[in-house]
């Protein structure tokens, strides 16, 4: 998402962009379209970009291994200042705006934050019953005749390998 800033007047401006994830070079697990929005607040000394996004991801459940779609959303703020900024500032998404800057490209920032929005743990639903450790049956859809015992989450990665 590129925003032309050199001719932007002071004040609030809103930008929105919808792209197909493929067209936008966002790799798996993202699918469909990504909606990006930026509220831009420009003043003499700085430009503040308040950004938000919405994108679908196709994730694989850690318990039952089924694929499911989850909507991911997020927000972040990027600031460009006329003043010189430190390395520490850049870590906090504060950058220097050079006098010759025409565009500010937020694409990489969107990529970074979209990736951060991916969950640490993938569950198709909070109460997913997972797979039977003995026969591998998906217990969300079927019951099996194995002796039922609660699976210790520690073994879940092994069950995955088994499958
Ligand atoms: Zn599941
Ligand atoms: Zn079973």
PDB file of C-alpha atoms and ligand atoms in Angstrom:
ATOM      1  CA  UNK A   1       0.000   0.000   0.000  1.00  0.00           C
ATOM      2  CA  UNK A   2       1.698   3.129  -1.268  1.00  0.00           C
ATOM      3  CA  UNK A   3       0.503   6.526  -0.124  1.00  0.00           C
ATOM      4  CA  UNK A   4       1.561   9.686  -1.869  1.00  0.00           C
ATOM      5  CA  UNK A   5       2.546  12.029   0.926  1.00  0.00           C
ATOM      6  CA  UNK A   6       4.356  14.944  -0.690  1.00  0.00           C
ATOM      7  CA  UNK A   7       1.193  16.585  -2.000  1.00  0.00           C
ATOM      8  CA  UNK A   8      -1.024  15.572   0.908  1.00  0.00           C
ATOM      9  CA  UNK A   9      -2.555  18.477   2.802  1.00  0.00           C
ATOM     10  CA  UNK A  10      -2.394  18.673   6.581  1.00  0.00           C
ATOM     11  CA  UNK A  11      -5.262  16.930   8.332  1.00  0.00           C
ATOM     12  CA  UNK A  12      -6.934  13.526   8.280  1.00  0.00           C
ATOM     13  CA  UNK A  13      -7.128  11.379   5.166  1.00  0.00           C
ATOM     14  CA  UNK A  14      -8.486   7.874   4.773  1.00  0.00           C
ATOM     15  CA  UNK A  15      -7.183   5.263   2.385  1.00  0.00           C
ATOM     16  CA  UNK A  16      -8.462   1.767   1.738  1.00  0.00           C
ATOM     17  CA  UNK A  17      -7.197  -0.976  -0.505  1.00  0.00           C
ATOM     18  CA  UNK A  18      -8.423  -4.484  -1.266  1.00  0.00           C
ATOM     19  CA  UNK A  19      -6.060  -6.908  -2.944  1.00  0.00           C
ATOM     20  CA  UNK A  20      -6.036 -10.555  -3.712  1.00  0.00           C
ATOM     21  CA  UNK A  21      -3.393 -12.164  -1.488  1.00  0.00           C
ATOM     22  CA  UNK A  22      -1.815 -13.806  -4.560  1.00  0.00           C
ATOM     23  CA  UNK A  23      -1.523 -10.492  -6.343  1.00  0.00           C
ATOM     24  CA  UNK A  24      -0.064  -9.070  -3.172  1.00  0.00           C
ATOM     25  CA  UNK A  25       2.610 -11.749  -2.757  1.00  0.00           C
ATOM     26  CA  UNK A  26       1.309 -12.936   0.566  1.00  0.00           C
ATOM     27  CA  UNK A  27       2.078 -16.602   0.769  1.00  0.00           C
ATOM     28  CA  UNK A  28       0.279 -19.458   2.461  1.00  0.00           C
ATOM     29  CA  UNK A  29      -1.686 -19.764   4.625  1.00  0.00           C
ATOM     30  CA  UNK A  30      -3.422 -16.567   3.492  1.00  0.00           C
ATOM     31  CA  UNK A  31      -6.314 -16.948   1.069  1.00  0.00           C
ATOM     32  CA  UNK A  32      -8.807 -14.715  -0.691  1.00  0.00           C
ATOM     33  CA  UNK A  33      -8.614 -10.996  -0.303  1.00  0.00           C
ATOM     34  CA  UNK A  34      -6.855  -8.727   2.114  1.00  0.00           C
ATOM     35  CA  UNK A  35      -8.529  -5.495   3.168  1.00  0.00           C
ATOM     36  CA  UNK A  36      -6.176  -2.762   4.228  1.00  0.00           C
ATOM     37  CA  UNK A  37      -7.058   0.635   5.594  1.00  0.00           C
ATOM     38  CA  UNK A  38      -4.970   3.579   6.721  1.00  0.00           C
ATOM     39  CA  UNK A  39      -6.083   6.683   8.535  1.00  0.00           C
ATOM     40  CA  UNK A  40      -3.441   9.265   7.846  1.00  0.00           C
ATOM     41  CA  UNK A  41      -2.966  12.273  10.112  1.00  0.00           C
ATOM     42  CA  UNK A  42      -0.547  14.740   8.561  1.00  0.00           C
ATOM     43  CA  UNK A  43       0.874  17.772  10.293  1.00  0.00           C
ATOM     44  CA  UNK A  44       3.972  19.879   9.675  1.00  0.00           C
ATOM     45  CA  UNK A  45       6.244  17.781  11.847  1.00  0.00           C
ATOM     46  CA  UNK A  46       4.992  14.276  11.234  1.00  0.00           C
ATOM     47  CA  UNK A  47       2.607  11.896   9.524  1.00  0.00           C
ATOM     48  CA  UNK A  48       0.818   9.265  11.604  1.00  0.00           C
ATOM     49  CA  UNK A  49      -0.534   6.191   9.856  1.00  0.00           C
ATOM     50  CA  UNK A  50      -3.128   4.222  11.802  1.00  0.00           C
ATOM     51  CA  UNK A  51      -3.473   1.019   9.845  1.00  0.00           C
ATOM     52  CA  UNK A  52      -5.831  -1.921  10.061  1.00  0.00           C
ATOM     53  CA  UNK A  53      -6.338  -5.072   8.049  1.00  0.00           C
ATOM     54  CA  UNK A  54      -8.604  -8.058   7.625  1.00  0.00           C
ATOM     55  CA  UNK A  55      -7.561 -11.254   5.866  1.00  0.00           C
ATOM     56  CA  UNK A  56      -8.577 -14.906   5.745  1.00  0.00           C
ATOM     57  CA  UNK A  57      -6.108 -17.674   6.531  1.00  0.00           C
ATOM     58  CA  UNK A  58      -6.528 -21.369   5.826  1.00  0.00           C
ATOM     59  CA  UNK A  59      -5.163 -23.105   8.887  1.00  0.00           C
ATOM     60  CA  UNK A  60      -4.741 -26.723   9.850  1.00  0.00           C
ATOM     61  CA  UNK A  61      -6.159 -27.723  13.216  1.00  0.00           C
ATOM     62  CA  UNK A  62      -3.452 -28.961  15.600  1.00  0.00           C
ATOM     63  CA  UNK A  63      -5.841 -31.541  17.056  1.00  0.00           C
ATOM     64  CA  UNK A  64      -7.882 -33.009  14.221  1.00  0.00           C
ATOM     65  CA  UNK A  65      -5.662 -31.939  11.271  1.00  0.00           C
ATOM     66  CA  UNK A  66      -8.665 -30.629   9.322  1.00  0.00           C
ATOM     67  CA  UNK A  67      -8.291 -27.372   7.418  1.00  0.00           C
ATOM     68  CA  UNK A  68     -10.470 -24.436   8.377  1.00  0.00           C
ATOM     69  CA  UNK A  69     -10.666 -20.746   7.492  1.00  0.00           C
ATOM     70  CA  UNK A  70     -10.144 -18.082  10.096  1.00  0.00           C
ATOM     71  CA  UNK A  71     -10.530 -14.352   9.733  1.00  0.00           C
ATOM     72  CA  UNK A  72      -7.509 -12.476  11.060  1.00  0.00           C
ATOM     73  CA  UNK A  73      -7.598  -8.800  11.917  1.00  0.00           C
ATOM     74  CA  UNK A  74      -5.068  -6.398  13.314  1.00  0.00           C
ATOM     75  CA  UNK A  75      -4.066  -2.803  13.833  1.00  0.00           C
ATOM     76  CA  UNK A  76      -0.790  -0.983  13.981  1.00  0.00           C
ATOM     77  CA  UNK A  77       0.618   2.528  13.944  1.00  0.00           C
ATOM     78  CA  UNK A  78       3.510   3.822  11.863  1.00  0.00           C
ATOM     79  CA  UNK A  79       4.908   7.312  12.339  1.00  0.00           C
ATOM     80  CA  UNK A  80       7.096   9.294   9.956  1.00  0.00           C
ATOM     81  CA  UNK A  81       8.797  12.312  11.523  1.00  0.00           C
ATOM     82  CA  UNK A  82      10.606  15.208   9.930  1.00  0.00           C
ATOM     83  CA  UNK A  83      13.156  15.046  12.755  1.00  0.00           C
ATOM     84  CA  UNK A  84      15.972  12.576  12.757  1.00  0.00           C
ATOM     85  CA  UNK A  85      15.078   9.273  14.394  1.00  0.00           C
ATOM     86  CA  UNK A  86      17.190   6.757  16.293  1.00  0.00           C
ATOM     87  CA  UNK A  87      17.547   3.035  15.706  1.00  0.00           C
ATOM     88  CA  UNK A  88      15.429   2.543  18.796  1.00  0.00           C
ATOM     89  CA  UNK A  89      12.700   4.663  17.203  1.00  0.00           C
ATOM     90  CA  UNK A  90      12.744   2.526  14.076  1.00  0.00           C
ATOM     91  CA  UNK A  91      12.174  -0.565  16.195  1.00  0.00           C
ATOM     92  CA  UNK A  92       9.037   1.181  17.417  1.00  0.00           C
ATOM     93  CA  UNK A  93       7.853   1.917  13.882  1.00  0.00           C
ATOM     94  CA  UNK A  94       8.987   5.539  13.917  1.00  0.00           C
ATOM     95  CA  UNK A  95      10.871   6.528  10.780  1.00  0.00           C
ATOM     96  CA  UNK A  96      12.334   9.670   9.329  1.00  0.00           C
ATOM     97  CA  UNK A  97      10.492  11.458   6.562  1.00  0.00           C
ATOM     98  CA  UNK A  98      12.998  12.825   4.092  1.00  0.00           C
ATOM     99  CA  UNK A  99      12.251  16.138   2.351  1.00  0.00           C
ATOM    100  CA  UNK A 100      12.392  14.384  -1.016  1.00  0.00           C
ATOM    101  CA  UNK A 101      10.015  11.559  -0.030  1.00  0.00           C
ATOM    102  CA  UNK A 102       7.095  11.299  -2.465  1.00  0.00           C
ATOM    103  CA  UNK A 103       5.524   7.998  -1.367  1.00  0.00           C
ATOM    104  CA  UNK A 104       5.396   6.098   1.878  1.00  0.00           C
ATOM    105  CA  UNK A 105       5.092   2.406   1.152  1.00  0.00           C
ATOM    106  CA  UNK A 106       3.322   0.553   3.959  1.00  0.00           C
ATOM    107  CA  UNK A 107       3.304  -2.796   2.169  1.00  0.00           C
ATOM    108  CA  UNK A 108       6.082  -4.384   4.201  1.00  0.00           C
ATOM    109  CA  UNK A 109       4.544  -3.121   7.433  1.00  0.00           C
ATOM    110  CA  UNK A 110       1.235  -4.712   6.494  1.00  0.00           C
ATOM    111  CA  UNK A 111       3.042  -7.977   5.672  1.00  0.00           C
ATOM    112  CA  UNK A 112       4.841  -7.989   9.007  1.00  0.00           C
ATOM    113  CA  UNK A 113       1.718  -7.351  11.037  1.00  0.00           C
ATOM    114  CA  UNK A 114      -0.434  -9.748   9.033  1.00  0.00           C
ATOM    115  CA  UNK A 115       2.074 -12.512   9.792  1.00  0.00           C
ATOM    116  CA  UNK A 116       2.088 -11.566  13.470  1.00  0.00           C
ATOM    117  CA  UNK A 117      -1.692 -12.003  13.499  1.00  0.00           C
ATOM    118  CA  UNK A 118      -1.353 -15.737  12.858  1.00  0.00           C
ATOM    119  CA  UNK A 119      -2.353 -17.656  15.978  1.00  0.00           C
ATOM    120  CA  UNK A 120       0.281 -19.602  17.936  1.00  0.00           C
ATOM    121  CA  UNK A 121      -2.095 -22.501  18.292  1.00  0.00           C
ATOM    122  CA  UNK A 122      -4.513 -23.590  15.574  1.00  0.00           C
ATOM    123  CA  UNK A 123      -7.834 -24.998  16.690  1.00  0.00           C
ATOM    124  CA  UNK A 124     -10.801 -25.468  14.353  1.00  0.00           C
ATOM    125  CA  UNK A 125     -12.979 -24.884  17.403  1.00  0.00           C
ATOM    126  CA  UNK A 126     -12.320 -24.498  21.119  1.00  0.00           C
ATOM    127  CA  UNK A 127     -13.855 -27.896  21.826  1.00  0.00           C
ATOM    128  CA  UNK A 128     -12.352 -29.831  18.920  1.00  0.00           C
ATOM    129  CA  UNK A 129     -12.236 -33.466  20.014  1.00  0.00           C
ATOM    130  CA  UNK A 130      -9.232 -34.293  17.872  1.00  0.00           C
ATOM    131  CA  UNK A 131      -8.203 -37.678  16.574  1.00  0.00           C
ATOM    132  CA  UNK A 132      -8.432 -40.989  18.363  1.00  0.00           C
ATOM    133  CA  UNK A 133      -4.862 -41.811  19.421  1.00  0.00           C
ATOM    134  CA  UNK A 134      -5.382 -45.490  18.603  1.00  0.00           C
ATOM    135  CA  UNK A 135      -7.267 -45.617  15.314  1.00  0.00           C
ATOM    136  CA  UNK A 136      -6.945 -42.046  14.080  1.00  0.00           C
ATOM    137  CA  UNK A 137     -10.694 -41.506  13.719  1.00  0.00           C
ATOM    138  CA  UNK A 138     -11.748 -37.866  13.701  1.00  0.00           C
ATOM    139  CA  UNK A 139     -13.792 -37.774  16.894  1.00  0.00           C
ATOM    140  CA  UNK A 140     -15.630 -34.631  15.769  1.00  0.00           C
ATOM    141  CA  UNK A 141     -17.413 -36.705  13.123  1.00  0.00           C
ATOM    142  CA  UNK A 142     -17.341 -40.273  14.344  1.00  0.00           C
ATOM    143  CA  UNK A 143     -16.973 -42.376  17.407  1.00  0.00           C
ATOM    144  CA  UNK A 144     -14.716 -45.374  17.479  1.00  0.00           C
ATOM    145  CA  UNK A 145     -14.670 -48.450  19.649  1.00  0.00           C
ATOM    146  CA  UNK A 146     -11.246 -47.789  21.098  1.00  0.00           C
ATOM    147  CA  UNK A 147     -11.039 -47.291  24.812  1.00  0.00           C
ATOM    148  CA  UNK A 148     -11.495 -43.593  25.330  1.00  0.00           C
ATOM    149  CA  UNK A 149      -8.893 -41.704  27.214  1.00  0.00           C
ATOM    150  CA  UNK A 150      -8.068 -38.062  27.294  1.00  0.00           C
ATOM    151  CA  UNK A 151      -5.086 -37.310  25.108  1.00  0.00           C
ATOM    152  CA  UNK A 152      -2.335 -35.433  26.803  1.00  0.00           C
ATOM    153  CA  UNK A 153      -1.608 -32.387  24.593  1.00  0.00           C
ATOM    154  CA  UNK A 154       2.087 -33.296  24.858  1.00  0.00           C
ATOM    155  CA  UNK A 155       1.455 -36.173  22.466  1.00  0.00           C
ATOM    156  CA  UNK A 156      -0.408 -34.174  19.860  1.00  0.00           C
ATOM    157  CA  UNK A 157       2.678 -33.530  17.677  1.00  0.00           C
ATOM    158  CA  UNK A 158       3.420 -37.286  17.701  1.00  0.00           C
ATOM    159  CA  UNK A 159      -0.111 -38.086  16.628  1.00  0.00           C
ATOM    160  CA  UNK A 160       0.370 -35.702  13.759  1.00  0.00           C
ATOM    161  CA  UNK A 161       3.475 -37.580  12.658  1.00  0.00           C
ATOM    162  CA  UNK A 162       1.679 -40.886  12.954  1.00  0.00           C
ATOM    163  CA  UNK A 163      -0.942 -39.650  10.534  1.00  0.00           C
TER     164      UNK A 163
HETATM  165 ZN1  LIG B   1      -9.962 -29.652  15.027  1.00  0.00          ZN
HETATM  166 ZN1  LIG B   2     -10.240 -45.172  17.896  1.00  0.00          ZN
END
